[in-house]
Amino acid sequence: PTRQAQPSNSLVPAANMPPKKEEATKTNGSSKKLSPTSASSTPQKSNGLSIFVAVIAFFALGVLSPLSLHTVRHVATQLDLSSSSLSTADVTSQSTNNKLQLPPHTPCTSSNLANYIHDTPVPGLHIVCIESLLNFDADNTNTLRFALFQNAIRPKLYQRKKITARATQNGGVGSMDWHQVKQLLVNELGLMPEGPRQQPWAVFTPLGQRIVGENDVVTRGENSSGDDNDDDEHNSVMKSNTQILQELASSGMVLVFQGGNWRWPGVREGFQRNIELSPTLDFDVSPNEKRNITIETLSMTPLVVSIKGFLTDQECDHIATKAEPSMQYSGVSLKDNDKGKAASNWRTSQSAFLYSNRDPILTAIDHRTASLSRVPKGHQEVLQVLRYGTSEKYDAHHDYFDPRDYQSDQNTMNLIQGGKRNRFATVFWYLTTVKEGGETIFPQYRNKPLPRGYVHSDCRQGLKVKPQKGKVIIFYSLDDRGQMDPLSLHGACPVIGEDDIKWAANKWIWSAPMGFTADD
C-alpha cells in the first residue's frame, strides 16, 4: 500500500526543552506547527484481634463487583507497616505529623485478577501479587512474597518468590531494599533496561497510580525529598526506599508496564470497568470534582476503549464554538517519500488548535484527560479541533512518527529523539452526533491483514466507531512494551449526510513529558 502522510501537527520544539508557556498556534503552509510552551510516629502494636480483622477483610472485602475493584483504603505512617502490625484492614496512624498516604489495598482474589488477566499473552504487561508475611519467629525478619503473571496470563505452574530481610530498629517492609525487588522483577519478568529507543519501565497500582520506575532516584531516608507527583519528572522521580516498599506492600497487586506508561488493560472485547475521574493525578488529594465513568473495550488489536459521558453537551458546544473562527484546512506532516504532495491527497477536513490557558473549561478537560488516561498532563499536546463537512474525510494513517520515514526531517527526528519518545495514545472526542458516515475506522481490527490493492480511503473493512456527542475513545499508538503498533492504523470515513457536520477533537499523549501543555 502507498505510504500515507502522518497527522498534521508536527510539533517543532526549540533546541532545548521550552519553558512552560503556551503561545498561539501558527500556520505555515499546509503543515501545522505548534509553538511549544513552552511525607516520626510511634508504630502501632498488633494483637490477635487485628490479625483476625485482617483475614476477614482480605476474604470479605476483596470481592469484585461486576464493574469495579473492591479495595481497602490505607492511611499509615512509614512505621505502621512493620512485620507485627501489617494488615489488610484500614490502618490509621495516631500520629498527626509525617503521615504517609498509601494506595488502597487490592487483594489478589480470583475476581480481582479477572480485571487484568488476559486469554492471550500481552507482551510488556505483567501482573504481580505482593504479600507481606507476618513473622513471629525469633529471627525477627520481614518477608515479601511475590506471585508473577508474566504477559498478563495465568501460568501453567504457579511459582512464588520471596525476599526476606532482617528487620531494623524501625521494623517494617521499609527495612528491605527496593533494589532487591527491582532485580527480582527484572529476572522473573524479563524486563528490558532503558535504551536509545526504550523508555524506562514502571510499576503502577491496579487503579493506575504510579509507584516507582526503573530509574527513579531512591533515597535512604524515610520520606521522599522530591515531589513524586511532578509531571515534568514523571519518568524519573525521587522517593525514599521506605516509601516505595510500603506502597508496593500496601497495594497488594501491581501492574508492571515495560513501556513505562499506563494503558488500560483491555482483557477482552466488551469488557467493562468503572473508574473515578478527578481533576488531578495525585490520588491522595481530595478532588473538588469527581465523576464515575465506564470504560468499555471495543478492540484488543489494536487496543481501543470507549467512554461515554466524558464531556457534557455544554462542553462540546463550547469547544466547537471557540474553535470555529480559527478553522483552516488541515495540513499533514509529510514523510520523506511524500515531500511535495498536497495534504488534500489524504485529508480534506478543517482543524484548529486551542490552548487551555485562561479558559477554565478547557483547563478542567485537560486535567480530566490526564485522570482518564492515567498519564500526566505534561505529556499532552495542545487540543486539536476538527470539522468534517459532507464528503470530507481523512485517509487511514498512524499517529506515531516512524523514524524510518523521517530520516531527512531533522525537526521530527529531534522531536522523537530518534525514536525513544513518540505519540503514545490518542484521546478522541466526538462533539456532535453524525447520522450517516463520519465513523472512525480501524482497518486492521482483530489483526486482519490489509487486502490486496487496499487504498487508505477504503472504509469497507474494520472496526467503525460512530460519532456520538460527548463520547470519547482512546486508542494506543504504542503497545505495552512502548513499541509502535502498526495495527493502530485508523482513519475518518467521509460524512455522508448533506446536512451533517462532524465536529471532533483530540489530545495526543506522548510517552514522555514534552512541555507543549503547561503543568500546574
Short mmCIF file of C-alpha atoms in Angstrom, two decimals:
data_model
loop_
_atom_site.label_atom_id
_atom_site.label_comp_id
_atom_site.label_asym_id
_atom_site.label_seq_id
_atom_site.Cartn_x
_atom_site.Cartn_y
_atom_site.Cartn_z
CA PRO A 1 0.00 0.00 0.00
CA THR A 2 1.02 3.56 -0.64
CA ARG A 3 2.70 5.27 2.27
CA GLN A 4 0.44 7.79 3.91
CA ALA A 5 1.16 11.12 5.49
CA GLN A 6 1.26 11.44 9.24
CA PRO A 7 -1.23 13.71 11.04
CA SER A 8 -0.66 17.37 10.58
CA ASN A 9 0.61 18.77 13.84
CA SER A 10 4.29 18.18 13.60
CA LEU A 11 5.40 19.77 16.84
CA VAL A 12 8.60 21.71 16.34
CA PRO A 13 10.41 22.36 19.63
CA ALA A 14 13.19 24.75 20.34
CA ALA A 15 16.71 23.34 20.60
CA ASN A 16 16.27 22.97 24.34
CA MET A 17 13.13 21.99 26.22
CA PRO A 18 10.94 25.10 26.06
CA PRO A 19 9.59 26.86 29.14
CA LYS A 20 6.05 26.07 30.23
CA LYS A 21 4.37 28.81 28.32
CA GLU A 22 1.54 28.39 25.89
CA GLU A 23 1.57 30.53 22.82
CA ALA A 24 -0.66 30.96 19.84
CA THR A 25 -0.83 28.36 17.09
CA LYS A 26 0.98 29.27 13.92
CA THR A 27 0.21 28.06 10.44
CA ASN A 28 2.88 27.66 7.83
CA GLY A 29 1.64 26.43 4.50
CA SER A 30 -0.10 23.08 4.77
CA SER A 31 1.74 21.95 7.86
CA LYS A 32 0.65 22.97 11.36
CA LYS A 33 3.44 23.91 13.74
CA LEU A 34 2.61 24.29 17.38
CA SER A 35 4.74 26.75 19.24
CA PRO A 36 5.82 24.67 22.27
CA THR A 37 5.03 26.01 25.67
CA SER A 38 6.91 26.36 26.28
CA ALA A 39 5.73 12.68 53.59
CA SER A 40 8.04 10.31 63.25
CA SER A 41 5.50 8.50 64.77
CA THR A 42 5.27 5.55 67.17
CA PRO A 43 4.44 2.22 65.49
CA GLN A 44 1.12 0.68 66.38
CA LYS A 45 1.03 -2.66 68.24
CA SER A 46 -0.75 -5.62 66.76
CA ASN A 47 -2.89 -8.12 68.64
CA GLY A 48 -4.92 -11.21 67.85
CA LEU A 49 -7.99 -9.14 67.04
CA SER A 50 -6.20 -7.07 64.39
CA ILE A 51 -4.96 -10.21 62.67
CA PHE A 52 -8.47 -11.66 62.72
CA VAL A 53 -9.83 -8.43 61.21
CA ALA A 54 -7.14 -8.57 58.54
CA VAL A 55 -8.13 -12.07 57.49
CA ILE A 56 -11.81 -11.16 57.40
CA ALA A 57 -11.05 -8.03 55.37
CA PHE A 58 -8.98 -10.00 52.88
CA PHE A 59 -11.72 -12.51 52.10
CA ALA A 60 -14.84 -10.43 52.71
CA LEU A 61 -13.82 -7.14 51.16
CA GLY A 62 -11.64 -8.44 48.36
CA VAL A 63 -14.64 -9.32 46.28
CA LEU A 64 -15.09 -7.79 42.87
CA SER A 65 -18.33 -6.27 41.78
CA PRO A 66 -19.14 -6.76 38.10
CA LEU A 67 -17.68 -3.42 37.02
CA SER A 68 -15.19 -2.28 39.65
CA LEU A 69 -12.46 -3.35 42.04
CA HIS A 70 -13.20 -3.58 45.73
CA THR A 71 -10.30 -2.12 47.63
CA VAL A 72 -9.46 -1.22 51.22
CA ARG A 73 -8.09 2.24 51.93
CA HIS A 74 -4.83 2.56 53.87
CA VAL A 75 -3.68 5.63 55.73
CA ALA A 76 -0.45 4.91 57.61
CA THR A 77 2.90 6.30 58.61
CA GLN A 78 6.10 4.74 57.41
CA LEU A 79 6.31 2.78 60.66
CA ASP A 80 2.85 1.24 60.53
CA LEU A 81 3.82 -1.48 58.08
CA SER A 82 6.07 -3.38 60.48
CA SER A 83 6.02 -7.17 60.50
CA SER A 84 3.95 -7.09 63.68
CA SER A 85 1.31 -4.64 62.53
CA LEU A 86 0.63 -5.05 58.78
CA SER A 87 -2.96 -5.92 57.96
CA THR A 88 -5.26 -5.55 55.01
CA ALA A 89 -7.85 -3.72 57.08
CA ASP A 90 -7.84 0.04 57.45
CA VAL A 91 -4.71 1.18 59.25
CA THR A 92 -4.87 4.70 60.60
CA SER A 93 -1.88 6.23 62.29
CA GLN A 94 -2.37 8.08 65.55
CA SER A 95 0.37 10.44 64.53
CA THR A 96 -0.60 13.85 63.24
CA ASN A 97 2.85 14.51 61.84
CA ASN A 98 4.72 12.96 58.93
CA LYS A 99 1.80 10.96 57.58
CA LEU A 100 2.26 8.80 54.52
CA GLN A 101 -0.82 8.21 52.38
CA LEU A 102 -0.66 4.69 50.99
CA PRO A 103 -2.57 3.34 47.99
CA PRO A 104 -5.70 1.26 48.62
CA HIS A 105 -5.13 -2.45 49.06
CA THR A 106 -6.29 -4.69 46.21
CA PRO A 107 -6.26 -8.35 47.28
CA CYS A 108 -5.20 -10.83 44.61
CA THR A 109 -8.51 -12.67 44.63
CA SER A 110 -9.60 -14.51 41.51
CA SER A 111 -12.33 -11.96 40.91
CA ASN A 112 -9.91 -9.03 41.19
CA LEU A 113 -7.37 -10.72 38.91
CA ALA A 114 -10.13 -11.19 36.33
CA ASN A 115 -9.93 -7.42 35.73
CA TYR A 116 -6.40 -7.79 34.37
CA ILE A 117 -5.73 -11.40 33.29
CA HIS A 118 -5.97 -11.94 29.52
CA ASP A 119 -6.68 -15.07 27.50
CA THR A 120 -3.68 -14.50 25.25
CA PRO A 121 -0.27 -13.03 26.18
CA VAL A 122 0.15 -9.26 26.23
CA PRO A 123 3.88 -8.65 25.80
CA GLY A 124 5.07 -5.89 28.09
CA LEU A 125 2.19 -6.07 30.60
CA HIS A 126 2.82 -8.02 33.81
CA ILE A 127 0.75 -8.53 36.96
CA VAL A 128 2.47 -9.04 40.32
CA CYS A 129 0.79 -10.04 43.59
CA ILE A 130 2.73 -8.93 46.68
CA GLU A 131 2.05 -10.41 50.11
CA SER A 132 3.69 -9.23 53.32
CA LEU A 133 4.14 -12.19 55.65
CA LEU A 134 3.60 -11.75 59.37
CA ASN A 135 6.68 -13.22 61.03
CA PHE A 136 6.52 -14.19 64.67
CA ASP A 137 9.65 -16.32 64.75
CA ALA A 138 12.71 -15.44 66.78
CA ASP A 139 14.86 -14.26 63.89
CA ASN A 140 12.86 -11.00 63.57
CA THR A 141 12.73 -10.90 59.76
CA ASN A 142 10.39 -9.30 57.25
CA THR A 143 9.30 -11.18 54.13
CA LEU A 144 7.59 -10.16 50.91
CA ARG A 145 6.19 -12.97 48.78
CA PHE A 146 5.54 -12.48 45.07
CA ALA A 147 3.33 -14.25 42.54
CA LEU A 148 4.08 -13.12 38.99
CA PHE A 149 1.84 -13.25 35.94
CA GLN A 150 4.16 -12.54 33.03
CA ASN A 151 2.49 -11.04 29.97
CA ALA A 152 -0.80 -10.85 31.92
CA ILE A 153 -1.75 -14.52 31.55
CA ARG A 154 -2.15 -17.31 34.12
CA PRO A 155 0.97 -19.50 34.23
CA LYS A 156 0.63 -23.26 33.86
CA LEU A 157 2.67 -23.69 37.03
CA TYR A 158 2.47 -21.12 39.81
CA GLN A 159 5.79 -20.18 41.36
CA ARG A 160 6.18 -17.83 44.29
CA LYS A 161 9.31 -15.86 45.00
CA LYS A 162 10.32 -14.44 48.38
CA ILE A 163 12.56 -11.67 49.59
CA THR A 164 13.48 -11.74 53.28
CA ALA A 165 15.34 -9.09 55.20
CA ARG A 166 16.25 -8.70 58.85
CA ALA A 167 14.16 -6.01 60.49
CA THR A 168 15.85 -2.82 61.52
CA GLN A 169 15.06 -0.98 64.73
CA ASN A 170 12.23 0.74 62.87
CA GLY A 171 10.88 -2.57 61.56
CA GLY A 172 8.52 -2.86 58.62
CA VAL A 173 8.94 -3.75 54.98
CA GLY A 174 10.69 -0.43 54.56
CA SER A 175 13.77 -2.06 56.02
CA MET A 176 14.09 -4.06 52.83
CA ASP A 177 15.90 -2.84 49.73
CA TRP A 178 13.96 -1.75 46.65
CA HIS A 179 16.89 -2.82 44.51
CA GLN A 180 16.33 -6.44 45.60
CA VAL A 181 12.71 -6.21 44.47
CA LYS A 182 13.75 -4.48 41.28
CA GLN A 183 16.22 -7.24 40.41
CA LEU A 184 13.59 -9.90 41.07
CA LEU A 185 11.18 -8.16 38.68
CA VAL A 186 13.85 -7.84 36.01
CA ASN A 187 14.87 -11.50 36.28
CA GLU A 188 11.40 -13.02 36.50
CA LEU A 189 9.58 -10.78 34.00
CA GLY A 190 12.40 -10.32 31.50
CA LEU A 191 12.24 -6.53 31.75
CA MET A 192 14.47 -4.67 29.34
CA PRO A 193 16.51 -1.67 30.54
CA GLU A 194 16.03 1.87 29.27
CA GLY A 195 17.75 2.31 25.93
CA PRO A 196 18.07 4.57 22.88
CA ARG A 197 14.55 3.60 21.79
CA GLN A 198 13.15 2.35 25.10
CA GLN A 199 11.51 4.32 27.89
CA PRO A 200 12.19 3.04 31.46
CA TRP A 201 9.65 0.52 32.75
CA ALA A 202 7.37 1.45 35.65
CA VAL A 203 5.15 -0.09 38.35
CA PHE A 204 1.53 1.01 38.96
CA THR A 205 -1.31 0.21 41.33
CA PRO A 206 -4.34 -1.54 39.76
CA LEU A 207 -6.06 1.86 39.56
CA GLY A 208 -3.23 3.43 37.56
CA GLN A 209 -1.31 5.26 40.28
CA ARG A 210 2.40 5.22 39.50
CA ILE A 211 4.52 3.82 42.35
CA VAL A 212 8.07 3.61 41.01
CA GLY A 213 10.03 3.42 37.78
CA GLU A 214 13.19 1.71 36.66
CA ASN A 215 15.42 4.74 37.00
CA ASP A 216 13.72 6.67 39.79
CA VAL A 217 16.06 8.22 42.33
CA VAL A 218 15.80 6.23 45.57
CA THR A 219 16.82 7.88 48.80
CA ARG A 220 17.60 6.12 52.06
CA GLY A 221 15.51 8.43 54.23
CA GLU A 222 12.00 7.58 55.33
CA ASN A 223 10.28 10.19 53.18
CA SER A 224 10.92 11.38 49.68
CA SER A 225 12.86 14.62 49.43
CA GLY A 226 11.48 15.35 45.98
CA ASP A 227 7.98 15.76 44.58
CA ASP A 228 6.95 12.36 43.34
CA ASN A 229 3.95 13.87 41.57
CA ASP A 230 5.90 16.32 39.45
CA ASP A 231 4.67 15.86 35.88
CA ASP A 232 7.95 17.04 34.39
CA GLU A 233 9.79 14.30 36.25
CA HIS A 234 7.20 11.60 35.68
CA ASN A 235 9.74 9.26 34.07
CA SER A 236 12.36 9.85 36.77
CA VAL A 237 11.07 10.85 40.19
CA MET A 238 12.51 10.78 43.69
CA LYS A 239 11.18 8.61 46.52
CA SER A 240 12.58 7.03 49.63
CA ASN A 241 13.28 3.31 49.80
CA THR A 242 10.83 3.07 52.71
CA GLN A 243 8.05 4.79 50.79
CA ILE A 244 8.44 2.58 47.71
CA LEU A 245 8.38 -0.67 49.70
CA GLN A 246 5.39 0.41 51.74
CA GLU A 247 3.42 1.45 48.68
CA LEU A 248 4.16 -1.88 46.99
CA ALA A 249 3.12 -3.86 50.09
CA SER A 250 0.05 -1.71 50.62
CA SER A 251 -1.14 -2.08 47.03
CA GLY A 252 -1.10 -5.89 47.18
CA MET A 253 -1.47 -6.15 43.40
CA VAL A 254 0.62 -4.10 40.98
CA LEU A 255 0.95 -3.84 37.22
CA VAL A 256 4.33 -3.51 35.52
CA PHE A 257 4.48 -1.85 32.11
CA GLN A 258 7.63 -2.32 30.07
CA GLY A 259 6.81 0.85 28.13
CA GLY A 260 6.67 2.90 31.34
CA ASN A 261 3.18 4.34 30.83
CA TRP A 262 -0.26 3.16 31.93
CA ARG A 263 -2.52 1.55 29.33
CA TRP A 264 -5.99 0.41 30.31
CA PRO A 265 -5.82 -3.41 30.12
CA GLY A 266 -8.33 -4.49 27.50
CA VAL A 267 -8.91 -8.03 28.91
CA ARG A 268 -11.36 -8.92 26.12
CA GLU A 269 -13.80 -7.26 23.75
CA GLY A 270 -16.86 -5.99 25.57
CA PHE A 271 -15.09 -5.91 28.95
CA GLN A 272 -16.21 -3.01 31.13
CA ARG A 273 -14.73 -1.39 34.21
CA ASN A 274 -15.82 1.53 36.38
CA ILE A 275 -13.29 4.18 37.27
CA GLU A 276 -13.42 7.51 39.05
CA LEU A 277 -12.18 10.67 37.38
CA SER A 278 -10.79 13.54 39.41
CA PRO A 279 -9.12 16.82 38.48
CA THR A 280 -5.64 15.61 39.45
CA LEU A 281 -3.36 12.60 39.14
CA ASP A 282 -2.46 12.97 42.83
CA PHE A 283 -4.76 10.23 44.11
CA ASP A 284 -4.25 11.37 47.72
CA VAL A 285 -5.72 14.84 47.25
CA SER A 286 -9.42 15.26 47.90
CA PRO A 287 -10.77 16.30 44.48
CA ASN A 288 -13.24 19.14 44.10
CA GLU A 289 -14.76 17.44 41.10
CA LYS A 290 -15.47 13.72 40.71
CA ARG A 291 -17.35 11.67 38.21
CA ASN A 292 -17.72 7.91 37.70
CA ILE A 293 -17.42 6.58 34.17
CA THR A 294 -17.41 3.18 32.49
CA ILE A 295 -14.63 2.15 30.14
CA GLU A 296 -15.53 -0.50 27.56
CA THR A 297 -13.07 -2.41 25.39
CA LEU A 298 -14.05 -2.12 21.74
CA SER A 299 -10.98 -3.84 20.32
CA MET A 300 -7.97 -5.76 21.63
CA THR A 301 -5.91 -5.48 18.45
CA PRO A 302 -5.48 -2.59 18.18
CA LEU A 303 -6.39 -1.61 21.75
CA VAL A 304 -9.39 0.74 21.56
CA VAL A 305 -11.56 1.64 24.54
CA SER A 306 -14.72 3.72 24.68
CA ILE A 307 -16.02 6.09 27.35
CA LYS A 308 -19.50 7.59 27.37
CA GLY A 309 -20.33 10.83 29.12
CA PHE A 310 -16.79 12.13 29.31
CA LEU A 311 -17.91 15.53 28.04
CA THR A 312 -21.16 17.34 28.69
CA ASP A 313 -23.17 18.78 25.82
CA GLN A 314 -22.27 22.26 27.02
CA GLU A 315 -18.54 21.42 26.95
CA CYS A 316 -18.84 20.01 23.44
CA ASP A 317 -20.57 23.16 22.25
CA HIS A 318 -18.01 25.39 23.98
CA ILE A 319 -15.11 23.69 22.22
CA ALA A 320 -16.67 23.89 18.78
CA THR A 321 -17.80 27.49 19.23
CA LYS A 322 -14.39 28.62 20.43
CA ALA A 323 -12.54 26.87 17.59
CA GLU A 324 -14.81 27.85 14.72
CA PRO A 325 -13.28 31.27 13.95
CA SER A 326 -9.82 29.68 13.64
CA MET A 327 -10.69 26.68 11.45
CA GLN A 328 -8.46 26.17 8.42
CA TYR A 329 -7.99 23.29 6.04
CA SER A 330 -5.77 20.72 7.71
CA GLY A 331 -2.16 20.04 6.87
CA VAL A 332 -0.09 16.90 7.34
CA SER A 333 3.45 16.14 8.39
CA LEU A 334 4.85 14.60 5.23
CA LYS A 335 7.05 11.52 5.18
CA ASP A 336 10.24 11.58 3.16
CA ASN A 337 8.57 9.83 0.22
CA ASP A 338 5.64 12.25 0.19
CA LYS A 339 7.51 15.54 0.09
CA GLY A 340 5.95 18.00 -2.32
CA LYS A 341 2.48 16.44 -2.28
CA ALA A 342 -0.63 18.33 -1.23
CA ALA A 343 -2.23 17.49 2.13
CA SER A 344 -5.60 17.22 0.39
CA ASN A 345 -4.40 13.95 -1.18
CA TRP A 346 -5.20 12.36 2.17
CA ARG A 347 -7.02 14.88 4.34
CA THR A 348 -9.86 17.24 3.48
CA SER A 349 -11.06 18.26 6.96
CA GLN A 350 -10.60 21.59 8.68
CA SER A 351 -8.81 21.98 12.02
CA ALA A 352 -7.68 24.44 14.65
CA PHE A 353 -5.64 24.26 17.83
CA LEU A 354 -6.91 25.55 21.16
CA TYR A 355 -4.74 26.45 24.13
CA SER A 356 -6.36 25.99 27.52
CA ASN A 357 -4.72 28.90 29.30
CA ARG A 358 -7.24 31.37 30.70
CA ASP A 359 -10.11 29.03 29.75
CA PRO A 360 -11.41 27.20 32.85
CA ILE A 361 -13.45 24.73 30.79
CA LEU A 362 -10.52 23.64 28.65
CA THR A 363 -8.23 23.56 31.70
CA ALA A 364 -10.66 21.26 33.52
CA ILE A 365 -10.83 18.98 30.48
CA ASP A 366 -7.03 18.83 30.30
CA HIS A 367 -6.94 17.57 33.90
CA ARG A 368 -9.83 15.18 33.27
CA THR A 369 -7.97 13.76 30.28
CA ALA A 370 -4.91 13.14 32.46
CA SER A 371 -7.11 11.42 35.05
CA LEU A 372 -8.77 9.28 32.38
CA SER A 373 -5.55 8.22 30.69
CA ARG A 374 -3.55 7.99 33.97
CA VAL A 375 -0.76 9.84 32.17
CA PRO A 376 0.37 13.27 33.46
CA LYS A 377 -0.85 16.43 31.78
CA GLY A 378 2.69 17.36 30.77
CA HIS A 379 2.61 14.54 28.18
CA GLN A 380 -0.29 16.11 26.27
CA GLU A 381 -0.19 18.09 23.06
CA VAL A 382 -2.40 21.11 22.55
CA LEU A 383 -6.05 20.34 21.83
CA GLN A 384 -6.82 19.82 18.13
CA VAL A 385 -10.39 20.54 16.99
CA LEU A 386 -11.69 19.03 13.73
CA ARG A 387 -14.62 19.73 11.44
CA TYR A 388 -15.75 17.44 8.63
CA GLY A 389 -18.42 18.56 6.19
CA THR A 390 -20.20 16.42 3.62
CA SER A 391 -17.78 14.04 1.83
CA GLU A 392 -14.80 15.26 3.88
CA LYS A 393 -12.50 12.58 5.32
CA TYR A 394 -9.01 11.63 6.46
CA ASP A 395 -7.41 8.54 4.94
CA ALA A 396 -6.05 5.79 7.19
CA HIS A 397 -2.76 6.72 8.86
CA HIS A 398 -0.75 6.24 12.03
CA ASP A 399 -0.41 8.89 14.73
CA TYR A 400 3.11 7.83 15.71
CA PHE A 401 6.20 9.02 13.86
CA ASP A 402 8.18 6.09 12.45
CA PRO A 403 11.84 7.18 12.45
CA ARG A 404 12.43 5.25 9.23
CA ASP A 405 10.06 7.60 7.43
CA TYR A 406 11.58 10.89 8.64
CA GLN A 407 15.31 10.45 8.20
CA SER A 408 15.60 13.68 6.22
CA ASP A 409 13.34 15.64 8.59
CA GLN A 410 15.65 16.72 11.40
CA ASN A 411 12.94 18.57 13.30
CA THR A 412 10.84 15.43 13.59
CA MET A 413 13.88 13.26 14.40
CA ASN A 414 14.84 15.66 17.18
CA LEU A 415 11.26 15.75 18.43
CA ILE A 416 11.07 11.97 18.80
CA GLN A 417 14.70 11.69 19.95
CA GLY A 418 15.45 9.26 17.17
CA GLY A 419 12.53 7.07 18.24
CA LYS A 420 12.87 6.98 22.03
CA ARG A 421 9.73 9.03 22.57
CA ASN A 422 6.62 9.17 20.45
CA ARG A 423 2.89 9.68 20.41
CA PHE A 424 1.65 7.03 22.84
CA ALA A 425 -2.14 7.38 22.85
CA THR A 426 -4.88 9.40 21.20
CA VAL A 427 -7.86 10.56 23.25
CA PHE A 428 -10.52 11.34 20.65
CA TRP A 429 -13.72 13.25 21.49
CA TYR A 430 -16.91 13.43 19.44
CA LEU A 431 -18.52 16.85 19.74
CA THR A 432 -21.58 16.12 17.57
CA THR A 433 -23.67 13.11 16.62
CA VAL A 434 -23.49 12.21 12.93
CA LYS A 435 -26.43 10.38 11.38
CA GLU A 436 -24.62 8.84 8.44
CA GLY A 437 -20.93 8.34 7.83
CA GLY A 438 -18.12 10.07 9.69
CA GLU A 439 -17.03 6.93 11.58
CA THR A 440 -13.53 6.44 12.94
CA ILE A 441 -12.30 3.28 11.24
CA PHE A 442 -9.58 0.80 12.26
CA PRO A 443 -8.93 -1.28 9.11
CA GLN A 444 -6.74 -3.91 10.84
CA TYR A 445 -9.22 -4.65 13.62
CA ARG A 446 -8.63 -8.14 15.09
CA ASN A 447 -5.26 -8.28 13.38
CA LYS A 448 -6.72 -8.61 9.90
CA PRO A 449 -4.27 -8.03 7.06
CA LEU A 450 -5.00 -5.32 4.56
CA PRO A 451 -6.45 -6.75 1.35
CA ARG A 452 -4.50 -6.70 -1.87
CA GLY A 453 -4.92 -3.43 -3.64
CA TYR A 454 -6.03 -1.69 -0.44
CA VAL A 455 -6.32 2.07 -0.63
CA HIS A 456 -6.23 4.10 2.56
CA SER A 457 -9.53 5.82 1.82
CA ASP A 458 -11.36 2.44 1.90
CA CYS A 459 -13.99 2.36 4.67
CA ARG A 460 -15.38 -1.12 3.99
CA GLN A 461 -13.17 -3.21 6.30
CA GLY A 462 -12.56 -2.83 10.01
CA LEU A 463 -13.99 -1.58 13.29
CA LYS A 464 -16.13 1.52 12.84
CA VAL A 465 -16.87 3.84 15.78
CA LYS A 466 -19.89 6.03 15.15
CA PRO A 467 -19.72 9.68 16.27
CA GLN A 468 -21.92 10.31 19.32
CA LYS A 469 -21.89 13.65 21.12
CA GLY A 470 -19.91 13.52 24.39
CA LYS A 471 -18.41 10.10 23.64
CA VAL A 472 -14.66 9.52 23.83
CA ILE A 473 -12.42 6.75 22.58
CA ILE A 474 -8.80 6.07 23.44
CA PHE A 475 -6.60 4.17 21.03
CA TYR A 476 -2.95 3.43 21.60
CA SER A 477 -0.23 4.04 19.04
CA LEU A 478 2.39 2.29 21.19
CA ASP A 479 1.91 -1.14 22.76
CA ASP A 480 2.64 -2.18 26.38
CA ARG A 481 6.32 -2.54 25.51
CA GLY A 482 6.42 1.03 24.26
CA GLN A 483 6.85 -0.09 20.65
CA MET A 484 4.97 1.26 17.64
CA ASP A 485 1.79 -0.71 16.95
CA PRO A 486 1.13 -0.89 13.19
CA LEU A 487 -2.39 -2.19 13.91
CA SER A 488 -3.28 1.29 15.22
CA LEU A 489 -3.85 2.36 11.61
CA HIS A 490 -7.02 4.47 11.59
CA GLY A 491 -8.92 6.97 9.50
CA ALA A 492 -12.01 9.17 9.33
CA CYS A 493 -14.70 7.96 6.93
CA PRO A 494 -16.48 10.60 4.82
CA VAL A 495 -19.55 12.31 6.22
CA ILE A 496 -22.45 11.24 4.01
CA GLY A 497 -25.50 13.24 5.11
CA GLU A 498 -25.88 16.52 3.31
CA ASP A 499 -26.81 18.43 6.46
CA ASP A 500 -24.38 16.60 8.77
CA ILE A 501 -21.31 18.23 10.18
CA LYS A 502 -18.90 16.18 12.24
CA TRP A 503 -17.17 18.13 14.99
CA ALA A 504 -14.47 16.28 16.92
CA ALA A 505 -11.36 16.99 18.97
CA ASN A 506 -8.38 15.05 20.18
CA LYS A 507 -5.45 15.07 22.55
CA TRP A 508 -2.26 13.29 21.56
CA ILE A 509 -0.46 11.91 24.58
CA TRP A 510 3.25 11.25 24.38
CA SER A 511 5.37 8.56 26.03
CA ALA A 512 7.42 11.21 27.84
CA PRO A 513 6.88 14.76 29.13
CA MET A 514 7.01 17.18 26.21
CA GLY A 515 6.31 20.67 27.57
CA PHE A 516 3.65 21.57 25.00
CA THR A 517 0.95 21.81 27.66
CA ALA A 518 1.74 23.76 30.78
CA ASP A 519 1.90 21.89 34.07
CA ASP A 520 0.28 23.24 37.21
#
